[in-house]
């Protein structure tokens, strides 16, 4: 049976970026259908994704603007301080939110809690239709319209398709858009730990020879999310350790300041690499989130960039609708691509350089970097600039991220 569904925007991928974009568009009266190959409930399971995300202040403001933050606030932990150190070196960089105001530097939230909030929000947002699980069997984009045909016989027609289907984006590939990038020969091992001492809202990043090791504060004071960057050749052997041996490896890297540690839930690993789409737009198509750019998690910014893409596209589409334009008009898509590609390339480059500089064992370089960290730490204006970058307050921010309504 063929069922025809008319909408304005069709989003492929209901991950953190796609679902946020869908809620934001529908909240501003742009009819949206979001398609995912997995059922929404799968993304909430503890075995699906063990990661937690650092949400920058500007992203928090945008999530507040679309109504998500009130649904997830109780599940978040404020990041009040960040301590960066180079292995055992005593020279470190210390960011304290109190140096620049009352607001925390950011917030930690477990990805599954954010997904649960998004599922709740998508269900109650008028003008938003979820098609999941669903398999796309055909996609058409031409000067007149865009359409997606699903295996169950539904055809969805709209003005614009948004690819939000992650790093391996089939939508991007079908459009013939190439990516450029490289692997880091590093995997991120992710685990959650319980600890007897409070984390006090402090995020730690330690630069070890194998890569950065992050200890990130979770809700309640006595749980943290670990992102342990390890050489790919060794990651599988660490993953294969039994719980006690794995915990010993973690304890060695965390040190004693969190007291007694215990593992919570399963461990996960993610191969790391840099990936940048050569174009963010084509006829009736825009790329957002990891479908457009995948970066190293060293600065906890990948999702924040995706949320900026979403907020920028909301600005452009809301304006097009207000002026009665085709939502996929070429000037709008070109503006989106110029705006977001430059910002994302800058962050991709910064994270790439940071990872290369710190993930090594070259002593003279290490010594220079330690002096660099200590220098930044002793220069308040420079330090404040870095803090504002981490808070996502630098650059050409979309309206939602400035606390303004795009409508
Ligand atoms: C270890 C680690 C830690 C990180 N920490 C942070 C952090 O602290 N802060 C931060 O900002 N970022 C962080 N990131 C980056 C962040 O996790 C990603 O940028 C983000 O999850 C990307 O979300 P997305 O929605 O764009 O893509 P994805 O999460 O990949 O979602 C894609 C969606 O598309 C769906 N899909 C795929 N193919 C199809 C198809 N053919 N048809 C239909 N649906 C499809 C999938 O089911 C999925 O739901 C981290 C990354 C890693 C690896």
XYZ file of C-alpha atoms and ligand atoms in Angstrom:
460
model
C 0.000 0.000 0.000
C 1.368 3.458 -0.898
C 0.841 6.214 1.634
C 1.759 9.791 0.722
C 2.854 12.153 3.476
C 3.526 15.840 2.786
C 5.823 17.859 4.984
C 8.330 20.715 4.756
C 11.581 19.210 6.055
C 12.617 15.526 6.043
C 15.428 14.688 8.473
C 17.290 11.395 8.071
C 18.638 10.376 11.484
C 17.022 10.934 14.882
C 20.297 10.994 16.823
C 21.141 13.834 19.204
C 21.607 16.309 16.328
C 18.719 15.207 14.091
C 16.149 14.946 16.888
C 17.174 18.339 18.318
C 16.860 19.932 14.875
C 13.462 18.270 14.351
C 12.110 19.611 17.673
C 13.501 23.082 16.958
C 11.983 23.284 13.464
C 8.575 21.975 14.523
C 8.541 24.394 17.483
C 8.916 27.195 14.922
C 6.022 25.976 12.780
C 8.038 24.119 10.155
C 6.404 20.727 9.560
C 9.051 18.038 9.934
C 9.339 14.281 9.515
C 12.324 12.583 11.120
C 13.291 9.084 10.000
C 15.550 6.644 11.837
C 16.438 3.044 11.162
C 16.208 2.130 14.867
C 13.218 2.467 17.226
C 13.541 5.483 19.597
C 13.534 3.196 22.673
C 16.754 1.446 21.535
C 18.798 4.625 21.988
C 17.804 4.844 25.644
C 19.018 1.386 26.628
C 22.149 1.356 28.877
C 23.849 -1.012 26.425
C 23.379 1.305 23.399
C 25.750 4.192 24.157
C 27.771 4.593 27.352
C 28.972 8.092 26.499
C 28.165 11.290 28.316
C 28.472 14.655 26.589
C 29.867 17.955 27.757
C 27.243 20.514 26.778
C 28.618 24.038 26.326
C 26.714 27.030 27.782
C 25.587 28.182 24.330
C 24.228 24.696 23.573
C 22.409 24.682 26.925
C 20.765 27.995 25.988
C 19.634 26.555 22.623
C 18.298 23.372 24.265
C 16.399 25.583 26.705
C 14.969 27.519 23.751
C 13.475 24.417 22.152
C 12.081 23.118 25.478
C 14.502 20.215 26.004
C 16.544 21.547 28.917
C 13.672 21.553 31.472
C 13.088 17.859 30.631
C 16.709 16.808 31.233
C 18.042 19.389 33.724
C 17.735 17.010 36.684
C 20.019 14.560 34.898
C 22.832 17.045 34.334
C 25.882 18.008 36.376
C 27.428 21.461 36.192
C 31.109 21.649 35.235
C 32.511 24.265 37.618
C 36.198 23.736 37.001
C 38.422 22.089 34.394
C 41.929 20.896 35.256
C 44.241 20.021 32.411
C 47.581 18.353 33.120
C 50.305 16.731 31.079
C 50.886 13.233 32.502
C 52.592 13.409 35.895
C 53.830 16.990 35.284
C 52.966 19.455 38.035
C 52.394 22.227 35.516
C 48.715 22.415 34.758
C 46.005 24.630 33.448
C 43.085 25.392 35.735
C 39.814 26.895 34.518
C 37.420 28.065 37.209
C 33.945 29.304 36.224
C 34.141 31.888 39.035
C 36.859 33.714 37.060
C 34.329 34.762 34.436
C 30.943 34.813 36.168
C 28.263 32.793 37.943
C 27.415 30.354 35.162
C 29.137 26.934 35.061
C 31.589 26.273 32.219
C 29.203 23.638 30.852
C 27.159 20.609 31.856
C 27.613 16.845 31.652
C 24.716 14.633 30.606
C 24.648 10.951 29.741
C 23.743 10.554 26.057
C 20.930 8.141 26.864
C 19.366 10.712 29.232
C 19.491 13.334 26.493
C 17.932 10.841 24.055
C 15.178 10.041 26.583
C 14.404 13.768 26.873
C 14.330 14.112 23.086
C 11.940 11.167 22.739
C 9.633 12.824 25.287
C 9.857 16.162 23.470
C 9.344 14.713 19.977
C 6.221 12.910 21.176
C 4.606 16.101 22.452
C 5.730 18.508 19.705
C 2.977 19.366 17.209
C 3.976 19.318 13.539
C 6.597 16.638 14.074
C 6.245 13.062 12.803
C 8.632 10.259 13.699
C 9.122 7.399 11.248
C 11.194 4.824 13.151
C 12.180 2.144 12.706
C 12.123 2.695 8.976
C 14.274 1.763 6.032
C 14.793 4.216 3.196
C 14.622 2.566 -0.227
C 14.667 5.617 -2.489
C 15.419 9.307 -2.315
C 14.752 11.966 -4.923
C 15.831 15.585 -5.041
C 15.166 17.903 -7.942
C 14.325 21.538 -8.587
C 10.660 20.991 -7.667
C 10.687 18.844 -4.507
C 12.468 16.270 -2.373
C 11.061 12.883 -1.461
C 11.989 9.785 0.482
C 10.375 6.376 -0.018
C 10.343 3.920 2.873
C 10.317 0.143 2.629
C 6.850 0.030 4.237
C 5.446 1.875 1.212
C 5.254 5.386 2.662
C 6.500 8.240 0.475
C 7.345 11.475 2.243
C 7.538 14.618 0.153
C 8.988 17.952 1.290
C 11.144 20.941 0.357
C 14.438 19.901 1.964
C 16.178 16.709 3.120
C 18.610 17.020 6.027
C 21.279 14.343 6.437
C 21.720 13.787 10.186
C 22.633 10.126 9.851
C 26.074 10.221 11.429
C 29.643 9.634 10.243
C 28.764 6.883 7.770
C 25.864 8.948 6.331
C 24.232 7.000 3.503
C 22.368 10.186 2.565
C 25.665 12.046 2.067
C 27.068 9.140 0.057
C 23.956 8.908 -2.125
C 24.384 12.608 -2.913
C 27.955 11.916 -4.051
C 29.507 14.209 -1.419
C 33.021 13.053 -0.546
C 34.737 13.357 2.804
C 38.314 14.090 3.620
C 40.114 13.034 6.803
C 42.250 10.432 8.515
C 42.252 7.979 11.389
C 44.163 8.701 14.600
C 45.167 5.094 15.323
C 43.484 5.730 18.656
C 40.303 4.305 20.191
C 38.267 5.985 22.905
C 37.448 3.508 25.667
C 34.398 4.763 27.518
C 33.291 3.655 30.984
C 31.313 5.002 33.918
C 32.674 4.732 37.450
C 31.281 5.113 40.957
C 33.621 6.735 43.472
C 33.538 7.272 47.221
C 34.868 10.877 47.140
C 32.885 13.685 45.490
C 34.066 14.968 42.096
C 33.027 18.489 43.162
C 31.970 19.376 39.626
C 35.568 19.275 38.370
C 36.418 17.849 34.936
C 39.964 16.528 34.565
C 41.879 15.999 31.360
C 45.246 14.279 31.554
C 47.473 14.098 28.528
C 49.051 10.657 28.572
C 51.399 9.210 25.961
C 48.567 7.212 24.356
C 46.259 10.254 24.235
C 43.996 12.288 26.518
C 42.352 10.641 29.532
C 39.248 12.531 30.671
C 37.397 12.188 33.985
C 34.060 13.954 33.637
C 31.638 14.660 36.507
C 28.160 13.088 36.340
C 24.982 13.886 38.273
C 25.057 13.416 42.031
C 28.755 13.873 42.843
C 29.803 10.227 43.019
C 29.808 9.053 39.409
C 32.101 10.061 36.554
C 32.337 9.279 32.878
C 35.788 8.246 31.631
C 37.063 8.744 28.113
C 40.359 6.913 27.873
C 42.132 7.442 24.549
C 44.325 4.448 23.806
C 46.415 3.303 20.831
C 44.169 1.204 18.581
C 46.638 -1.681 18.689
C 46.227 -1.957 22.483
C 42.575 -1.009 22.931
C 41.156 -4.503 22.284
C 43.425 -6.079 24.892
C 42.297 -3.540 27.529
C 38.668 -4.133 26.552
C 39.184 -7.887 26.981
C 40.432 -7.592 30.590
C 38.158 -8.869 33.348
C 36.471 -6.205 35.493
C 39.091 -6.261 38.280
C 42.048 -5.930 35.905
C 40.250 -3.233 33.890
C 39.483 -1.314 37.075
C 43.151 -1.549 38.112
C 44.192 0.039 34.803
C 41.656 2.795 35.360
C 42.734 3.369 38.983
C 46.337 3.822 37.843
C 45.284 6.542 35.418
C 42.717 8.269 37.659
C 44.916 8.303 40.778
C 43.579 8.434 44.325
C 41.615 11.705 44.520
C 38.189 10.094 43.889
C 38.626 7.439 46.618
C 37.565 3.862 46.002
C 36.402 3.203 42.426
C 33.867 0.724 41.009
C 32.734 0.109 37.434
C 29.122 0.885 36.501
C 27.579 -0.752 33.432
C 29.320 -1.990 30.299
C 32.437 -0.509 28.616
C 32.412 0.777 25.062
C 35.028 1.724 22.518
C 35.005 4.046 19.511
C 37.695 4.245 16.812
C 38.757 7.887 16.452
C 39.315 9.855 13.290
C 38.830 13.189 11.632
C 36.264 13.428 8.853
C 35.053 16.516 7.036
C 32.464 16.561 4.227
C 33.706 18.466 1.181
C 30.337 20.191 0.899
C 27.507 20.756 3.401
C 24.776 21.328 0.838
C 23.475 20.175 -2.526
C 20.147 20.443 -4.363
C 17.465 20.319 -1.611
C 19.971 18.778 0.798
C 21.851 20.002 3.893
C 24.274 18.030 6.096
C 24.350 18.465 9.892
C 26.201 16.917 12.836
C 28.531 13.970 12.361
C 27.222 13.488 8.809
C 29.055 16.748 8.035
C 32.047 16.544 10.423
C 33.545 14.050 12.853
C 36.275 15.305 15.174
C 38.479 14.034 18.022
C 36.651 14.115 21.400
C 39.676 15.765 23.090
C 37.744 18.999 23.661
C 34.228 17.529 23.989
C 32.938 19.656 21.104
C 31.587 17.265 18.402
C 27.982 17.357 19.520
C 28.190 21.059 20.350
C 29.171 21.719 16.723
C 26.229 19.596 15.538
C 23.867 21.578 17.756
C 25.277 24.793 16.253
C 24.595 23.400 12.767
C 21.018 22.658 13.836
C 20.510 26.126 15.354
C 22.006 27.838 12.265
C 19.734 25.849 9.925
C 16.723 26.750 12.077
C 17.640 30.473 11.696
C 17.906 30.151 7.914
C 14.753 28.043 7.398
C 12.588 30.150 9.718
C 13.682 33.278 7.857
C 12.989 31.666 4.463
C 9.502 30.687 5.584
C 8.807 34.164 6.954
C 9.615 35.662 3.534
C 7.617 33.015 1.685
C 10.703 31.528 0.018
C 11.318 27.910 -0.948
C 12.934 26.425 2.193
C 15.668 24.921 0.019
C 16.437 28.140 -1.862
C 20.038 28.102 -2.993
C 21.125 31.331 -1.279
C 19.948 29.923 2.072
C 21.823 26.660 1.614
C 24.958 28.509 0.497
C 24.738 30.732 3.580
C 24.399 27.635 5.787
C 27.432 26.017 4.198
C 29.621 29.160 4.501
C 28.576 29.783 8.088
C 28.971 26.318 9.491
C 31.792 24.825 7.436
C 34.286 27.515 8.430
C 33.469 27.214 12.149
C 33.603 23.415 12.094
C 36.888 23.338 10.151
C 38.477 25.613 12.741
C 37.471 23.310 15.609
C 38.461 20.199 13.625
C 41.898 21.738 13.062
C 42.326 22.796 16.690
C 41.418 19.369 18.074
C 43.679 17.673 15.520
C 46.680 19.798 16.518
C 46.028 19.426 20.262
C 45.807 15.649 19.965
C 48.995 15.417 17.882
C 50.961 17.697 20.191
C 50.013 16.019 23.436
C 49.763 12.329 22.416
C 53.490 11.679 22.258
C 56.512 10.868 24.320
C 59.012 13.350 22.869
C 60.609 14.918 25.927
C 61.672 18.330 24.582
C 58.208 18.800 23.058
C 56.552 17.706 26.296
C 58.640 20.203 28.241
C 57.626 23.021 25.876
C 53.961 22.077 26.128
C 54.126 22.040 29.914
C 55.552 25.537 29.887
C 52.780 26.497 27.426
C 50.071 25.213 29.782
C 51.629 27.032 32.724
C 51.924 30.234 30.657
C 48.248 30.185 29.644
C 47.398 29.516 33.278
C 49.284 32.606 34.395
C 47.742 34.971 31.804
C 44.157 35.746 32.873
C 42.996 37.424 29.597
C 44.215 34.487 27.475
C 42.761 32.016 29.928
C 39.372 33.754 29.820
C 39.396 33.590 26.000
C 40.002 29.831 26.144
C 37.207 29.469 28.718
C 34.778 31.369 26.464
C 35.707 29.030 23.595
C 34.946 25.991 25.797
C 31.616 27.593 26.757
C 30.754 27.994 23.061
C 30.433 31.773 23.386
C 32.868 32.720 20.625
C 32.055 33.179 16.931
C 28.925 33.925 14.932
C 26.278 32.277 17.112
C 22.816 31.402 15.774
C 19.890 33.139 17.493
C 18.849 30.132 19.603
C 22.366 30.020 21.090
C 22.141 33.704 22.007
C 18.861 33.116 23.832
C 16.826 34.817 21.067
C 13.869 33.415 19.171
C 14.584 32.666 15.483
C 10.924 33.425 14.681
C 34.179 8.982 23.075
C 33.437 10.193 22.584
C 33.111 11.198 23.474
C 32.451 12.341 23.027
N 32.178 13.334 23.906
C 31.588 14.471 23.470
C 31.328 15.554 24.376
O 31.626 15.493 25.572
N 30.737 16.676 23.881
C 30.416 16.805 22.570
O 29.933 17.871 22.165
N 30.632 15.780 21.705
C 31.200 14.631 22.120
N 31.413 13.588 21.244
C 30.905 13.692 19.860
C 29.410 13.323 19.800
O 29.164 12.125 20.488
C 28.928 13.217 18.364
O 29.350 14.364 17.663
C 27.397 13.115 18.305
O 26.924 12.028 19.027
C 26.918 13.037 16.866
O 25.513 12.988 16.858
P 24.715 12.879 15.475
O 23.265 12.908 15.852
O 25.200 13.909 14.518
O 25.128 11.490 14.861
P 24.821 10.015 15.406
O 24.861 9.984 16.880
O 25.736 9.099 14.673
O 23.306 9.726 14.997
C 22.960 9.325 13.696
C 21.539 8.792 13.695
O 21.194 8.462 12.359
C 20.604 7.166 12.323
N 20.891 6.595 11.002
C 22.102 6.217 10.502
N 21.963 5.763 9.256
C 20.640 5.831 8.946
C 19.874 5.514 7.791
N 20.446 5.019 6.685
N 18.536 5.715 7.831
C 17.955 6.221 8.926
N 18.630 6.565 10.054
C 19.954 6.369 10.049
C 21.275 6.404 13.479
O 20.448 5.326 13.906
C 21.380 7.513 14.523
O 20.221 7.606 15.325
C 32.082 12.451 21.661
C 32.395 11.422 20.768
C 33.074 10.304 21.214
C 33.423 9.209 20.233
